[in-house]
mmCIF file of C-alpha atoms in Angstrom:
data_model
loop_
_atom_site.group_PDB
_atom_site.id
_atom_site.type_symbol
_atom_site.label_atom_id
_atom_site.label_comp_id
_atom_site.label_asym_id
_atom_site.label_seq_id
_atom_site.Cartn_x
_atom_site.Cartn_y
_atom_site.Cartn_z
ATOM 1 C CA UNK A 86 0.000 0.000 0.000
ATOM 2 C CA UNK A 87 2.522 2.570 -0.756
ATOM 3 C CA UNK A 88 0.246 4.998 -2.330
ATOM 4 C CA UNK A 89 -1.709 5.216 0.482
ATOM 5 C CA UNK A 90 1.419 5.656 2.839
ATOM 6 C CA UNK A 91 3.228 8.076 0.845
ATOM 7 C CA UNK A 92 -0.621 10.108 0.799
ATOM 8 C CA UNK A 93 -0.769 9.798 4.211
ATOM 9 C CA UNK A 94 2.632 10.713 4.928
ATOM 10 C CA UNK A 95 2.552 13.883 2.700
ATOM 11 C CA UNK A 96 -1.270 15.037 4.525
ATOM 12 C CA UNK A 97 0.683 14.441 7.891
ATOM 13 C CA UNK A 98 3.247 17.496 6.778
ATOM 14 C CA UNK A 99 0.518 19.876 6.777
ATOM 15 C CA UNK A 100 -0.530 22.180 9.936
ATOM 16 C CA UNK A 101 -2.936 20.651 12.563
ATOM 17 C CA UNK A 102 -3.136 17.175 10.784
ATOM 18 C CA UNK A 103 -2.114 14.453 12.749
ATOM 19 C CA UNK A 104 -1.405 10.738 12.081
ATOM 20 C CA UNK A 105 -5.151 9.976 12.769
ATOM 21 C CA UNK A 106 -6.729 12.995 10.814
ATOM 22 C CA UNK A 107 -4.255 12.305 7.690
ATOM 23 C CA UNK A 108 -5.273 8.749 7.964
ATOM 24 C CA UNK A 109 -9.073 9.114 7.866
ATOM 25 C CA UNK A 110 -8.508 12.299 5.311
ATOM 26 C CA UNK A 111 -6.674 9.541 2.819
ATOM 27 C CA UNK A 112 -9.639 7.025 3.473
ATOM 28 C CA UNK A 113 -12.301 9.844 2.564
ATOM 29 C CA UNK A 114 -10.262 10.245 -0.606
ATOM 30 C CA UNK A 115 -10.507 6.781 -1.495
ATOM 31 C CA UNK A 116 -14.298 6.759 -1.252
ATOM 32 C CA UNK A 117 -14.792 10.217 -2.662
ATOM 33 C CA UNK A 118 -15.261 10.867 -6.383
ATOM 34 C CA UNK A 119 -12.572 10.819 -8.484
ATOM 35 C CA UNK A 120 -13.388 14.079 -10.207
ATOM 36 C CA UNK A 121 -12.972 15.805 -6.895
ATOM 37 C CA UNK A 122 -9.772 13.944 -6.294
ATOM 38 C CA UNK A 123 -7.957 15.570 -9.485
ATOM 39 C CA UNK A 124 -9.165 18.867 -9.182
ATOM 40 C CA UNK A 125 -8.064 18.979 -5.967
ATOM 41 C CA UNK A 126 -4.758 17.789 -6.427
ATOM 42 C CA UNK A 127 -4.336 19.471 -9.535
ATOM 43 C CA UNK A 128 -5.504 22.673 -7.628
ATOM 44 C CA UNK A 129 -2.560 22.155 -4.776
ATOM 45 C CA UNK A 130 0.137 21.035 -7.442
ATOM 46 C CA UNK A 131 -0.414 24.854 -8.971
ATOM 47 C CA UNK A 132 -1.271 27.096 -6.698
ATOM 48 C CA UNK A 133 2.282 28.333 -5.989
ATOM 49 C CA UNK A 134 2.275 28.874 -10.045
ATOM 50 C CA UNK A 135 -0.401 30.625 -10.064
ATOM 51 C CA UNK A 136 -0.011 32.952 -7.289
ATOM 52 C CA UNK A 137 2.310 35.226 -6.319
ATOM 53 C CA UNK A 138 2.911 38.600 -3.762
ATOM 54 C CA UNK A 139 1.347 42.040 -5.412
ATOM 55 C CA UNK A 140 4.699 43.944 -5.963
ATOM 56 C CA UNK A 141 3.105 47.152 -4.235
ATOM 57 C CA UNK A 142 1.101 46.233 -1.477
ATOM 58 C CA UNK A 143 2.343 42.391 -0.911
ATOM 59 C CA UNK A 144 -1.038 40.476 -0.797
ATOM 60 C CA UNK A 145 -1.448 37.446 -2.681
ATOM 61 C CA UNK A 146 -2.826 38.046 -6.223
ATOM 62 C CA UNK A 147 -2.517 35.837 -9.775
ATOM 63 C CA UNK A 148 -2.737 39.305 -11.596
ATOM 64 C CA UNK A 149 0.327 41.768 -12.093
ATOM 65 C CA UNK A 150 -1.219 44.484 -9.559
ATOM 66 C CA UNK A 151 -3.590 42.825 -7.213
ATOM 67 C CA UNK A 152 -7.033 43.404 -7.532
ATOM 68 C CA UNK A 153 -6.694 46.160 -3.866
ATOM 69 C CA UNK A 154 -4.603 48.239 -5.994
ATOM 70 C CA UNK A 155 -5.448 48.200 -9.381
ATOM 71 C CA UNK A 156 -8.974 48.980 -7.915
ATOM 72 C CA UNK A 157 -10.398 52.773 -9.056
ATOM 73 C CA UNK A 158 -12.735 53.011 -6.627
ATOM 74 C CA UNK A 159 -10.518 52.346 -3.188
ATOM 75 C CA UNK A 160 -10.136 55.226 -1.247
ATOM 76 C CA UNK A 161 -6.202 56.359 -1.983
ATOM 77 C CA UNK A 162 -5.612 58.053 1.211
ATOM 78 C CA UNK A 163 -6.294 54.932 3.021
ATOM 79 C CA UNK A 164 -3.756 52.511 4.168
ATOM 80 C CA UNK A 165 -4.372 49.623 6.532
ATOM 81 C CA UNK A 166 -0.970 48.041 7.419
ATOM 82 C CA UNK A 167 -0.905 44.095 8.177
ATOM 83 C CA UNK A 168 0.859 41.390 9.308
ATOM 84 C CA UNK A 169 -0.183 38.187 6.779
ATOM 85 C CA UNK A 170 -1.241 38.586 3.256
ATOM 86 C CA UNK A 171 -4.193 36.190 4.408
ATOM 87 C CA UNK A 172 -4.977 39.068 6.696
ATOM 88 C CA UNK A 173 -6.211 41.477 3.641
ATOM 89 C CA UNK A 174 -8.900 39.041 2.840
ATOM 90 C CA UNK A 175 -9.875 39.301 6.584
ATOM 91 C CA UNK A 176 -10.218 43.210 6.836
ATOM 92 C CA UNK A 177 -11.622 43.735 2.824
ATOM 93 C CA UNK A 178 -14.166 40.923 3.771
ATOM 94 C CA UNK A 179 -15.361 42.644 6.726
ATOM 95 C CA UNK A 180 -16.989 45.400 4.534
ATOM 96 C CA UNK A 181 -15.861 48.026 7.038
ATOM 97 C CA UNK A 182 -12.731 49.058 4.706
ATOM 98 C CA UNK A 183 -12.111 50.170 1.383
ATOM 99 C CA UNK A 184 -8.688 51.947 1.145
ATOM 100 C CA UNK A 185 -5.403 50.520 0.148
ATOM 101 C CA UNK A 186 -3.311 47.459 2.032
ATOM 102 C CA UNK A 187 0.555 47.024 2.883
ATOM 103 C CA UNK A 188 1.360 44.052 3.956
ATOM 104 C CA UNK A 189 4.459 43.801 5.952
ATOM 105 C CA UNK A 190 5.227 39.794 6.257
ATOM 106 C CA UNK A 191 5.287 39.231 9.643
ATOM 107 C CA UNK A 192 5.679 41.294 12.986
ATOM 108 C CA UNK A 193 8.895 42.383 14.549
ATOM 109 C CA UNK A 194 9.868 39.955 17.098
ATOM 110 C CA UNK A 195 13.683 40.031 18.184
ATOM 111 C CA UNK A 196 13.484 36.700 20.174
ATOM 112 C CA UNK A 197 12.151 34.985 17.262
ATOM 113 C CA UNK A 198 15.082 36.312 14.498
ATOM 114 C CA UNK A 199 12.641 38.713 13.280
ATOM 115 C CA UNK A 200 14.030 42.109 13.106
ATOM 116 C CA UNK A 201 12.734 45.528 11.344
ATOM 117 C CA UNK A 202 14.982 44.664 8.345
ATOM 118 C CA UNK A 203 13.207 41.807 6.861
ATOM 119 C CA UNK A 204 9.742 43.372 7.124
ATOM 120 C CA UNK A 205 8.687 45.483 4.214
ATOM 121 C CA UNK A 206 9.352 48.972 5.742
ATOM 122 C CA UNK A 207 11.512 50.420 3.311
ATOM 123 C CA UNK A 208 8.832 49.555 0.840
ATOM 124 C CA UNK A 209 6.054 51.111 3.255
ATOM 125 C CA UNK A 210 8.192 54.346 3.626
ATOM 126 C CA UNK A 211 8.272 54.446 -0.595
ATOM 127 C CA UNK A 212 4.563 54.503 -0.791
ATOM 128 C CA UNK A 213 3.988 56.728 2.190
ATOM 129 C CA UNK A 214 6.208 59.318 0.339
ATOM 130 C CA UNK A 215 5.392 58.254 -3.127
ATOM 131 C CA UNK A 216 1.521 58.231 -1.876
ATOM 132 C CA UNK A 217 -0.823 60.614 -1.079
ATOM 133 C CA UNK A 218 -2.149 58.771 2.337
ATOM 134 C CA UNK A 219 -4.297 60.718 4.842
ATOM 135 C CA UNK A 220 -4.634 57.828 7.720
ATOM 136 C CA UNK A 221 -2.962 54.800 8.340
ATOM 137 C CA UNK A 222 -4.593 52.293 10.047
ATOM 138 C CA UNK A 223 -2.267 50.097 11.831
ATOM 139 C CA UNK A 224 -4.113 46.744 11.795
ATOM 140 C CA UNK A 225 -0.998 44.496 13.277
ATOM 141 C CA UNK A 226 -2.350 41.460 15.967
ATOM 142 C CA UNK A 227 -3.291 42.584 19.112
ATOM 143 C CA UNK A 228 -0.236 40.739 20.423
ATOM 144 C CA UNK A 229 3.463 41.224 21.897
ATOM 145 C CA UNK A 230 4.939 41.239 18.797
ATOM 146 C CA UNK A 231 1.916 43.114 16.553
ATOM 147 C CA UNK A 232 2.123 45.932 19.443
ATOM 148 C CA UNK A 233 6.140 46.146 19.116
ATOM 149 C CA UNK A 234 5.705 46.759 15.391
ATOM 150 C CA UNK A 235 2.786 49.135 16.050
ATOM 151 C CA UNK A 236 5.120 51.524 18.147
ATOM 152 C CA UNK A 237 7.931 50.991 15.649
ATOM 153 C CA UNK A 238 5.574 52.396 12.517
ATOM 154 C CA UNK A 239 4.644 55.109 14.985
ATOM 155 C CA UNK A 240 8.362 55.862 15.179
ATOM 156 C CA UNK A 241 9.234 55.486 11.577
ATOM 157 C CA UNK A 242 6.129 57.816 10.701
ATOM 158 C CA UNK A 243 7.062 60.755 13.463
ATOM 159 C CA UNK A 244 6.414 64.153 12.526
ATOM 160 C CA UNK A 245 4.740 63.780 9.214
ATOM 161 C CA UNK A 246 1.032 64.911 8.580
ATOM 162 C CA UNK A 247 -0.834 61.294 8.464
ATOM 163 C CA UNK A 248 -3.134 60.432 11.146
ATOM 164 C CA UNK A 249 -1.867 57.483 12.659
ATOM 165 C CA UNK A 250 -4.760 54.924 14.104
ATOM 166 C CA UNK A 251 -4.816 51.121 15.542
ATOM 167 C CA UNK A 252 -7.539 48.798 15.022
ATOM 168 C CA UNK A 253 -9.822 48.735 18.466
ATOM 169 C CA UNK A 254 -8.870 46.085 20.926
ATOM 170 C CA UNK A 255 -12.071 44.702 23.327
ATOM 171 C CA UNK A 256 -14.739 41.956 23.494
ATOM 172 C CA UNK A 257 -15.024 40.042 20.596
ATOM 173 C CA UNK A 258 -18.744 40.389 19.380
ATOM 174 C CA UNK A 259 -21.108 37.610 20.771
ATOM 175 C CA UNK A 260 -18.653 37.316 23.555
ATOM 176 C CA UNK A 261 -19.298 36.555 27.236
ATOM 177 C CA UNK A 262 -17.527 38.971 29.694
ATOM 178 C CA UNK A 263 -16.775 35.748 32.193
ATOM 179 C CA UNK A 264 -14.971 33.902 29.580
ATOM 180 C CA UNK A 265 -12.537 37.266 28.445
ATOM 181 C CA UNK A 266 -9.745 36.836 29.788
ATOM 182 C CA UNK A 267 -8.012 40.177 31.940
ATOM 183 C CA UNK A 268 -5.539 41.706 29.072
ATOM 184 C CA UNK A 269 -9.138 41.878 26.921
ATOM 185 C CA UNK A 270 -11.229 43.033 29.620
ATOM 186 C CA UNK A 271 -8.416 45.721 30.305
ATOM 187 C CA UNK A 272 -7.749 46.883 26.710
ATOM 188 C CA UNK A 273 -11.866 46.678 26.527
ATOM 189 C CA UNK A 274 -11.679 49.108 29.102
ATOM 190 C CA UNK A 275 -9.246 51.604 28.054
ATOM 191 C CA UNK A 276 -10.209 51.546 25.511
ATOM 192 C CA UNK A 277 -13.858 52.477 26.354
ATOM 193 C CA UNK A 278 -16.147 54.593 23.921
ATOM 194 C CA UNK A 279 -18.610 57.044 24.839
ATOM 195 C CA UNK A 280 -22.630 55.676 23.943
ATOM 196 C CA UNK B 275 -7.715 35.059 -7.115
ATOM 197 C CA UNK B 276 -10.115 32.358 -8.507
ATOM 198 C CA UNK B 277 -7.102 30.183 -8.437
ATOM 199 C CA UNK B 278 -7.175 30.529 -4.689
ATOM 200 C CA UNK B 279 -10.876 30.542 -3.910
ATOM 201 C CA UNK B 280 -11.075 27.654 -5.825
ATOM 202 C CA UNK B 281 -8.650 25.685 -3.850
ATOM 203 C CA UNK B 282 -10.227 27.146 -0.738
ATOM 204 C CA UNK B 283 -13.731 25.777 -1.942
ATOM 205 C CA UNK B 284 -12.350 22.430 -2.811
ATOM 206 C CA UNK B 285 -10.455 22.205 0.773
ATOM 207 C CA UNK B 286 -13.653 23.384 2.541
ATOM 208 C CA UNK B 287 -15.381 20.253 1.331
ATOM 209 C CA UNK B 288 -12.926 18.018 2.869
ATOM 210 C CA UNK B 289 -13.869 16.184 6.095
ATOM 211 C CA UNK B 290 -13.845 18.431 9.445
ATOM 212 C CA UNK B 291 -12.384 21.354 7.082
ATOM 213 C CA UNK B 292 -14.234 24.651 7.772
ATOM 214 C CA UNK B 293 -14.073 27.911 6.097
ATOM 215 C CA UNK B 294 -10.659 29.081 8.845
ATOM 216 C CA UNK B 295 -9.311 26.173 8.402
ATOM 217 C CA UNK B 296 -9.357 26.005 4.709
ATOM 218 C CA UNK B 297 -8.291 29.712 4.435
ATOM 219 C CA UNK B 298 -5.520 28.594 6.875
ATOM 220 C CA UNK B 299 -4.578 25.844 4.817
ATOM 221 C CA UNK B 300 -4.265 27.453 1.881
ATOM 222 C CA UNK B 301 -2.559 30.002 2.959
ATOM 223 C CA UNK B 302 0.124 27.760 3.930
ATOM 224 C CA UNK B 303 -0.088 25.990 0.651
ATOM 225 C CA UNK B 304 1.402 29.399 -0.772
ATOM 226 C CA UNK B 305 4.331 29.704 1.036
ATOM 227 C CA UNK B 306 5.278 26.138 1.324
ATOM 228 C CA UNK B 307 7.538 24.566 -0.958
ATOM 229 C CA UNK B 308 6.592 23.733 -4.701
ATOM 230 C CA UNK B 309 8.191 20.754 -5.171
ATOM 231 C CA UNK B 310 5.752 19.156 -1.836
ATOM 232 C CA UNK B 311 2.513 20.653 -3.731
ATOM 233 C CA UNK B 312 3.409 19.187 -6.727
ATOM 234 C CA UNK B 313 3.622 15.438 -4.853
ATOM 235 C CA UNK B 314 0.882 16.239 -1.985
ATOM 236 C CA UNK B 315 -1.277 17.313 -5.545
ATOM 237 C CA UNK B 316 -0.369 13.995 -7.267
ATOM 238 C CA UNK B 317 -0.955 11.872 -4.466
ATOM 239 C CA UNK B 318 -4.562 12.862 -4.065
ATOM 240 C CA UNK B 319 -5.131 13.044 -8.047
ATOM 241 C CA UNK B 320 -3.976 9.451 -8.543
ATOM 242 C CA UNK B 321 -4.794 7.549 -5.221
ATOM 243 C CA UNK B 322 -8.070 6.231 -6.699
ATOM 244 C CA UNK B 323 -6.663 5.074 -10.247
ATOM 245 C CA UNK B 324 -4.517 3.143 -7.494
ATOM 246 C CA UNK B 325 -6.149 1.652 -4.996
ATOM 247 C CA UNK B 326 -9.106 -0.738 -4.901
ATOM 248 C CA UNK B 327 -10.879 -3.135 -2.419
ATOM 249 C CA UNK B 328 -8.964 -6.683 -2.609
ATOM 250 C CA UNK B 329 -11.638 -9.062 -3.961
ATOM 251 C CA UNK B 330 -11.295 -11.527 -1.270
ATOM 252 C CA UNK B 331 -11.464 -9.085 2.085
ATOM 253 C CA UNK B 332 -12.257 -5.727 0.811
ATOM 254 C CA UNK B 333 -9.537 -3.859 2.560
ATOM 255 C CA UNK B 334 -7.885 -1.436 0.354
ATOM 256 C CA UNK B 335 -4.605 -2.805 -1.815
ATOM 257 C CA UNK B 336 -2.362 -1.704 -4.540
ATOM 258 C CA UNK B 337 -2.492 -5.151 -5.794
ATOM 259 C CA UNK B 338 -4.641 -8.077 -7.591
ATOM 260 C CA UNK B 339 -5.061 -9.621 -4.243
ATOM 261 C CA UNK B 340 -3.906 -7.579 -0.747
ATOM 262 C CA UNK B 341 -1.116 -8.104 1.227
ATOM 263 C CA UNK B 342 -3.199 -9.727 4.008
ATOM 264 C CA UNK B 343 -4.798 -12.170 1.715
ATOM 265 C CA UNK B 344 -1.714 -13.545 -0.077
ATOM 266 C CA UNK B 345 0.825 -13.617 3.349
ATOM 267 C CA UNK B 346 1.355 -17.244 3.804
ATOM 268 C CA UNK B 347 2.655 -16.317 7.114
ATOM 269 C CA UNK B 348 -0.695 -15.466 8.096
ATOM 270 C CA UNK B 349 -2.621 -17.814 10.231
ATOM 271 C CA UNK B 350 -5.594 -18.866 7.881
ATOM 272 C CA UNK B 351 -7.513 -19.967 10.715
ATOM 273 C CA UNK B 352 -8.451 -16.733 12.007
ATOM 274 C CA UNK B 353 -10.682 -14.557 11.024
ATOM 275 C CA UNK B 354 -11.902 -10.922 11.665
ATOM 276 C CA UNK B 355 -14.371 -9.009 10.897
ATOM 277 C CA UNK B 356 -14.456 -5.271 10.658
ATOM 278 C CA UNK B 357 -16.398 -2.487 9.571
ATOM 279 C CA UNK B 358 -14.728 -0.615 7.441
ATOM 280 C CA UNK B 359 -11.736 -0.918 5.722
ATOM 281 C CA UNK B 360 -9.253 1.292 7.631
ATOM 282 C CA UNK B 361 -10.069 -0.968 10.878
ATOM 283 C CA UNK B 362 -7.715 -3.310 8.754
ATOM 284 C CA UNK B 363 -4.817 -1.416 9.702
ATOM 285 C CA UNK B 364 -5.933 -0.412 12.948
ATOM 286 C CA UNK B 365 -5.888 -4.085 14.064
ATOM 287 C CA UNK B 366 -3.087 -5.272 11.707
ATOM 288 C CA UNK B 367 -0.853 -2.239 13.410
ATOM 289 C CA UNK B 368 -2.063 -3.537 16.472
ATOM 290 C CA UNK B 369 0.562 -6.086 16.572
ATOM 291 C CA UNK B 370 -1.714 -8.699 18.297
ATOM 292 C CA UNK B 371 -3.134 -9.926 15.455
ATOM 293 C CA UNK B 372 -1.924 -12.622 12.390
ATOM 294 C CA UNK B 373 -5.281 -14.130 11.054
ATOM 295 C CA UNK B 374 -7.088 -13.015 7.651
ATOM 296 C CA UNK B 375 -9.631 -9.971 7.800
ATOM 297 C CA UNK B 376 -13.018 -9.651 6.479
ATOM 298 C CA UNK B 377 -14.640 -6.340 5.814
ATOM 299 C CA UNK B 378 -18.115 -6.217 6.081
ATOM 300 C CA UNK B 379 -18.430 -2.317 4.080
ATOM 301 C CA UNK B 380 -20.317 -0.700 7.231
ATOM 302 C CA UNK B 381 -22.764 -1.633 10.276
ATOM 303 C CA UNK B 382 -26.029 -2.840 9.830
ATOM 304 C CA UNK B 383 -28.401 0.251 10.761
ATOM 305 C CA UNK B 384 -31.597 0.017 9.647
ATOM 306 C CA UNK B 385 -32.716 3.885 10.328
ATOM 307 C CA UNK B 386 -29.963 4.692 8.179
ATOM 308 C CA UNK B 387 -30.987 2.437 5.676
ATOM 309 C CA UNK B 388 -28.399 -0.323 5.853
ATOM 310 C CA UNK B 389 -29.987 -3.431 5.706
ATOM 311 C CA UNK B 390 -27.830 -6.373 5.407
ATOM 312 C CA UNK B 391 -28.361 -6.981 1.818
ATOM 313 C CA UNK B 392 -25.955 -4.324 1.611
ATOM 314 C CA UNK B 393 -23.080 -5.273 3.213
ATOM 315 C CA UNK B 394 -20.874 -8.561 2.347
ATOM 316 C CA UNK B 395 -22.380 -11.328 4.616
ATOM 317 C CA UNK B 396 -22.629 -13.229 1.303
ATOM 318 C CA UNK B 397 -19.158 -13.194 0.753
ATOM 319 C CA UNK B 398 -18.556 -13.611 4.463
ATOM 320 C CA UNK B 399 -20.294 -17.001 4.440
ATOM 321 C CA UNK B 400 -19.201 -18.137 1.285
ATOM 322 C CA UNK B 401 -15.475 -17.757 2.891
ATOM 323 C CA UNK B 402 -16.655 -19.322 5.910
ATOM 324 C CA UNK B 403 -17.659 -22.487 3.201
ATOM 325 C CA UNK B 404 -14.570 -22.604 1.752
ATOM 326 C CA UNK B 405 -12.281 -21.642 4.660
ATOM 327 C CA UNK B 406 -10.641 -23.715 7.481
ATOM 328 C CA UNK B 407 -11.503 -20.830 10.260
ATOM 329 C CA UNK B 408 -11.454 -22.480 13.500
ATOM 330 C CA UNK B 409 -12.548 -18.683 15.153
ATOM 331 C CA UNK B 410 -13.819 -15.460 13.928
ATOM 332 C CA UNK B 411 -13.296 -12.464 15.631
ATOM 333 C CA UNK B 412 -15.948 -9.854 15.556
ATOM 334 C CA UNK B 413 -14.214 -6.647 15.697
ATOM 335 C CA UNK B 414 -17.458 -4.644 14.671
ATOM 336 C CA UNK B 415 -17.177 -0.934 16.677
ATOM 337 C CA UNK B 416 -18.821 -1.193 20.450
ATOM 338 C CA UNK B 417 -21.658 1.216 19.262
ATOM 339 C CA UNK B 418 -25.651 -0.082 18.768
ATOM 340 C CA UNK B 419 -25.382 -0.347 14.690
ATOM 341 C CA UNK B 420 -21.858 -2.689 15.829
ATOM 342 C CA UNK B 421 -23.292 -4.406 18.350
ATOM 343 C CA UNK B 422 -26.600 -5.299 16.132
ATOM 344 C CA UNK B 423 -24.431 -6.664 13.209
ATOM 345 C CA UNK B 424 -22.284 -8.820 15.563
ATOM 346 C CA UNK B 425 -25.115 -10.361 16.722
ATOM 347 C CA UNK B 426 -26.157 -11.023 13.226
ATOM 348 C CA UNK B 427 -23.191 -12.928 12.221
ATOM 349 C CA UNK B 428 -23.540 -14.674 15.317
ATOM 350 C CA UNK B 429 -27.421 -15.508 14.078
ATOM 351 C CA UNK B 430 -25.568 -16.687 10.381
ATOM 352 C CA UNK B 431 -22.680 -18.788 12.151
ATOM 353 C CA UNK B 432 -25.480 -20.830 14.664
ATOM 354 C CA UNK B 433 -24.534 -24.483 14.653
ATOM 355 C CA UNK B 434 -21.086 -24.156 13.382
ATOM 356 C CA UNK B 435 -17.632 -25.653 14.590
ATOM 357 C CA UNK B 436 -15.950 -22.096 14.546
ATOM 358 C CA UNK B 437 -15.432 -20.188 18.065
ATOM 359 C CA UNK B 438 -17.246 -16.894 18.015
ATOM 360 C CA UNK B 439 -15.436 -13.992 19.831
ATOM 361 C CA UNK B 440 -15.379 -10.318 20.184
ATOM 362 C CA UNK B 441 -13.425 -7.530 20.910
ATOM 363 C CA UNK B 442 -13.116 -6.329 24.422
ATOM 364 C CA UNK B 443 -14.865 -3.405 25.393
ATOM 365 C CA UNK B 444 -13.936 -1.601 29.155
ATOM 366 C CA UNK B 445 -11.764 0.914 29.806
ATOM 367 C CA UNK B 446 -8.918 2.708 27.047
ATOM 368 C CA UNK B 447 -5.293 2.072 28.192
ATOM 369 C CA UNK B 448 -4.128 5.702 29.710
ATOM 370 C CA UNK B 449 -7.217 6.546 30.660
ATOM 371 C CA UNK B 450 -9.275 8.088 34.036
ATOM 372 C CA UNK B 451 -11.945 6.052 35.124
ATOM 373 C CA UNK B 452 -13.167 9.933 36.320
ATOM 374 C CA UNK B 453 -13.806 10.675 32.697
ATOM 375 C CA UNK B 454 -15.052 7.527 31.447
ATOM 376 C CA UNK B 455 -18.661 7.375 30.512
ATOM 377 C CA UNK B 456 -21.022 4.951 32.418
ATOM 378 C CA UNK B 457 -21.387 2.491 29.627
ATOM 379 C CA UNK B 458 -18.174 1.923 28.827
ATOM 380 C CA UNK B 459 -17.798 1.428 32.684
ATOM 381 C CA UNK B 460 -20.860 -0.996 32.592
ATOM 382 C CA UNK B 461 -19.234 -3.230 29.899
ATOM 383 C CA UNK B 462 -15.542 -2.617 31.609
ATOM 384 C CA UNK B 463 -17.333 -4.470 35.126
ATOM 385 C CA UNK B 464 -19.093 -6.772 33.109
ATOM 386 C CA UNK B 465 -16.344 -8.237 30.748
ATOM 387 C CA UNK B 466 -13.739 -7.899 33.701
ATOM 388 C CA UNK B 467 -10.949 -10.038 33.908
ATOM 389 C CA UNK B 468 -9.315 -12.702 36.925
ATOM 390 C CA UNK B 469 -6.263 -11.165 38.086
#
């Protein structure tokens, strides 16, 4: 049963799948349709083809410019600054955007060999001089590491005429105040708007 | 980026893949390396084409007959019957086990419309015909549809020289008897052991 093994053993490489779940995922695909079977594998064997970084904002697109900034319509003096490419889809999907995106590949995190340099913010300086941006929203995770890089875009961005905002830490929506933990409750609190 | 919405919509209809996780996945799909795509893609396009059932026990086999089936260090005087055919490798990898295997195709559950027309008890008794089993092991799962078709085959085998046994149910091995449910407690007391 080698094909089987060498499925199962390529499923188990991928994050959260375990011995078990690539075992019953390689049995499903055995008793699945073929059809399915081919154009998902042919979908995984070319998606790195396909796809590639936007060279001005960094997202994920299969065009030249992604569709973000080849877009007319999007708000120019808008730019929302994130961590992951994946996390564009999150913030344009919310409906509650529609300005431009810069993604910076990561957050800064010294401890984990992550330093300022290989982020994009030589490229982010370029468009914020190139640009013509009125607020940047700083939309890094609410974390150790997305707060570091906050403060260190505040710093590179000193003393120029761009409103500088973060995206509002609290209670996630349909959220229970006795399972938030304190750091949540605390940002939730200070962070406090007037109703 | 149909390419990756399309991959997204083809992961999402995987088993126990949601919309995050498929996003997720994909995502990671992107920046992994091309060359493990390419084979992970493959894999899944091809395992069909194949793998089939082995004609003789129905477990899953690269070959005319499976590797169970044509051992002749096997002990062909054992039998056991399973559900499905991944419980194959469960008990095969089990390491207590060196008999032949039978795979029934499912449980007999009549609310969910399997009757026993529809799985192999035909092919079951014809073995048992033809065979030399001196015991048959039911190894059906300890739920109600399980339990129901191992009394069946115990109904089909009435009257004949072959010992009739089945797999223990009680307690799993690293487990709390604080977090064990009361049946599996029930059937643990019941089916307990001298010492």
């Amino acid at each position: 049963m080698e094909a089987l093994e060498e499925l199962q053993g390529l499923l188990k490489k991928l994050p959260g799948m375990g011995e078990k779940s690539a075992q019953r995922l390689s049995y499903h695909l055995i008793r699945t349709d073929d059809s399915f079977n081919r154009a998902l594998g042919e979908a995984i064997a070319t998606i790195k083809e396909k796809i590639h970084p936007c060279p001005v904002c960094g997202c994920y697109t299969e065009h030249d410019i992604c569709s973000y900034c080849s877009d007319p319509s999007r708000d120019k003096s808008l730019l929302c600054v994130v961590e992951e490419p994946q996390d564009v889809l999150s913030i344009a999907s919310s409906g509650a955007y529609n300005g431009l995106f810069h993604v910076l590949g990561g957050a800064i995190n010294p401890l984990g060999g992550v330093g300022p340099d290989s982020l994009t913010f030589s490229e982010l300086m370029q468009r914020v001089e190139t640009g013509d941006f009125k607020e940047i929203i700083i939309a890094t995770n609410p974390t150790e590491e997305g707060d570091t890089t906050a403060l260190y875009i505040r710093h590179l961005l000193e003393g120029r005429e761009i409103t500088l905002t973060r995206l509002a830490s609290g209670l996630p929506i349909g959220g229970d105040l006795g399972y938030a933990d304190k750091l949540t409750l605390m940002r939730s609190l200070r962070g406090r708007i007037r109703f």
